[in-house]
């Protein structure tokens, strides 16, 4: 909806590309690591949270072994 005298707001440039996410997911999968979820913040930082398949329950791990103690 356009208002008289106002220009429509332009969309901000994307901080990441689909190919960046695809490349990261393929690399993690090729390493044999399960993926629980992919997070992308406003700055474009791509974070892949892995699934711990070693215990057979497919629990999400955050990368710090002390969280499980």
mmCIF file of C-alpha atoms in Angstrom:
data_model
loop_
_atom_site.group_PDB
_atom_site.id
_atom_site.type_symbol
_atom_site.label_atom_id
_atom_site.label_comp_id
_atom_site.label_asym_id
_atom_site.label_seq_id
_atom_site.Cartn_x
_atom_site.Cartn_y
_atom_site.Cartn_z
ATOM 1 C CA UNK A 1 0.000 0.000 0.000
ATOM 2 C CA UNK A 2 1.539 3.305 -1.066
ATOM 3 C CA UNK A 3 0.866 6.547 0.737
ATOM 4 C CA UNK A 4 0.844 9.871 -1.122
ATOM 5 C CA UNK A 5 4.229 11.547 -0.904
ATOM 6 C CA UNK A 6 5.916 8.486 0.610
ATOM 7 C CA UNK A 7 8.149 6.077 -1.227
ATOM 8 C CA UNK A 8 7.654 2.398 -0.477
ATOM 9 C CA UNK A 9 10.307 0.902 1.791
ATOM 10 C CA UNK A 10 12.895 -1.122 -0.030
ATOM 11 C CA UNK A 11 13.832 -4.520 1.273
ATOM 12 C CA UNK A 12 17.265 -4.666 2.896
ATOM 13 C CA UNK A 13 19.923 -6.584 0.999
ATOM 14 C CA UNK A 14 20.197 -10.240 1.954
ATOM 15 C CA UNK A 15 23.026 -11.102 4.326
ATOM 16 C CA UNK A 16 23.307 -14.704 3.081
ATOM 17 C CA UNK A 17 22.498 -16.696 -0.020
ATOM 18 C CA UNK A 18 20.673 -19.973 -0.399
ATOM 19 C CA UNK A 19 23.768 -21.467 -2.011
ATOM 20 C CA UNK A 20 25.773 -20.619 1.126
ATOM 21 C CA UNK A 21 23.334 -22.576 3.290
ATOM 22 C CA UNK A 22 23.189 -25.464 0.814
ATOM 23 C CA UNK A 23 26.982 -25.654 0.639
ATOM 24 C CA UNK A 24 27.307 -25.687 4.449
ATOM 25 C CA UNK A 25 24.603 -28.347 4.891
ATOM 26 C CA UNK A 26 26.136 -30.564 2.193
ATOM 27 C CA UNK A 27 29.563 -30.281 3.819
ATOM 28 C CA UNK A 28 28.232 -31.324 7.231
ATOM 29 C CA UNK A 29 26.227 -34.194 5.722
ATOM 30 C CA UNK A 30 29.290 -35.367 3.731
ATOM 31 C CA UNK A 31 31.220 -35.506 6.999
ATOM 32 C CA UNK A 32 28.627 -37.983 8.279
ATOM 33 C CA UNK A 33 27.206 -35.678 10.926
ATOM 34 C CA UNK A 34 23.459 -35.471 11.514
ATOM 35 C CA UNK A 35 21.830 -32.053 11.387
ATOM 36 C CA UNK A 36 19.234 -31.074 13.986
ATOM 37 C CA UNK A 37 18.629 -27.550 12.680
ATOM 38 C CA UNK A 38 20.151 -24.629 10.818
ATOM 39 C CA UNK A 39 20.088 -21.136 12.319
ATOM 40 C CA UNK A 40 20.814 -17.893 10.472
ATOM 41 C CA UNK A 41 21.073 -14.637 12.411
ATOM 42 C CA UNK A 42 20.420 -11.122 11.152
ATOM 43 C CA UNK A 43 24.087 -10.607 10.325
ATOM 44 C CA UNK A 44 24.039 -13.648 8.027
ATOM 45 C CA UNK A 45 25.977 -15.976 10.321
ATOM 46 C CA UNK A 46 25.036 -19.581 9.514
ATOM 47 C CA UNK A 47 25.053 -21.974 12.479
ATOM 48 C CA UNK A 48 24.428 -25.688 12.042
ATOM 49 C CA UNK A 49 23.347 -27.482 15.204
ATOM 50 C CA UNK A 50 24.246 -31.143 14.953
ATOM 51 C CA UNK A 51 22.357 -34.187 16.176
ATOM 52 C CA UNK A 52 24.233 -36.615 18.400
ATOM 53 C CA UNK A 53 23.675 -39.984 16.727
ATOM 54 C CA UNK A 54 26.274 -41.781 18.869
ATOM 55 C CA UNK A 55 23.827 -42.448 21.689
ATOM 56 C CA UNK A 56 21.064 -43.510 19.292
ATOM 57 C CA UNK A 57 18.535 -41.011 20.633
ATOM 58 C CA UNK A 58 19.325 -38.235 18.122
ATOM 59 C CA UNK A 59 19.692 -35.622 20.853
ATOM 60 C CA UNK A 60 20.760 -32.096 20.016
ATOM 61 C CA UNK A 61 24.254 -31.155 21.135
ATOM 62 C CA UNK A 62 25.560 -27.636 21.364
ATOM 63 C CA UNK A 63 29.229 -28.535 20.941
ATOM 64 C CA UNK A 64 30.402 -28.340 24.546
ATOM 65 C CA UNK A 65 30.926 -31.722 26.199
ATOM 66 C CA UNK A 66 30.375 -30.235 29.683
ATOM 67 C CA UNK A 67 26.711 -29.525 28.925
ATOM 68 C CA UNK A 68 25.993 -33.270 29.073
ATOM 69 C CA UNK A 69 27.590 -33.863 32.500
#
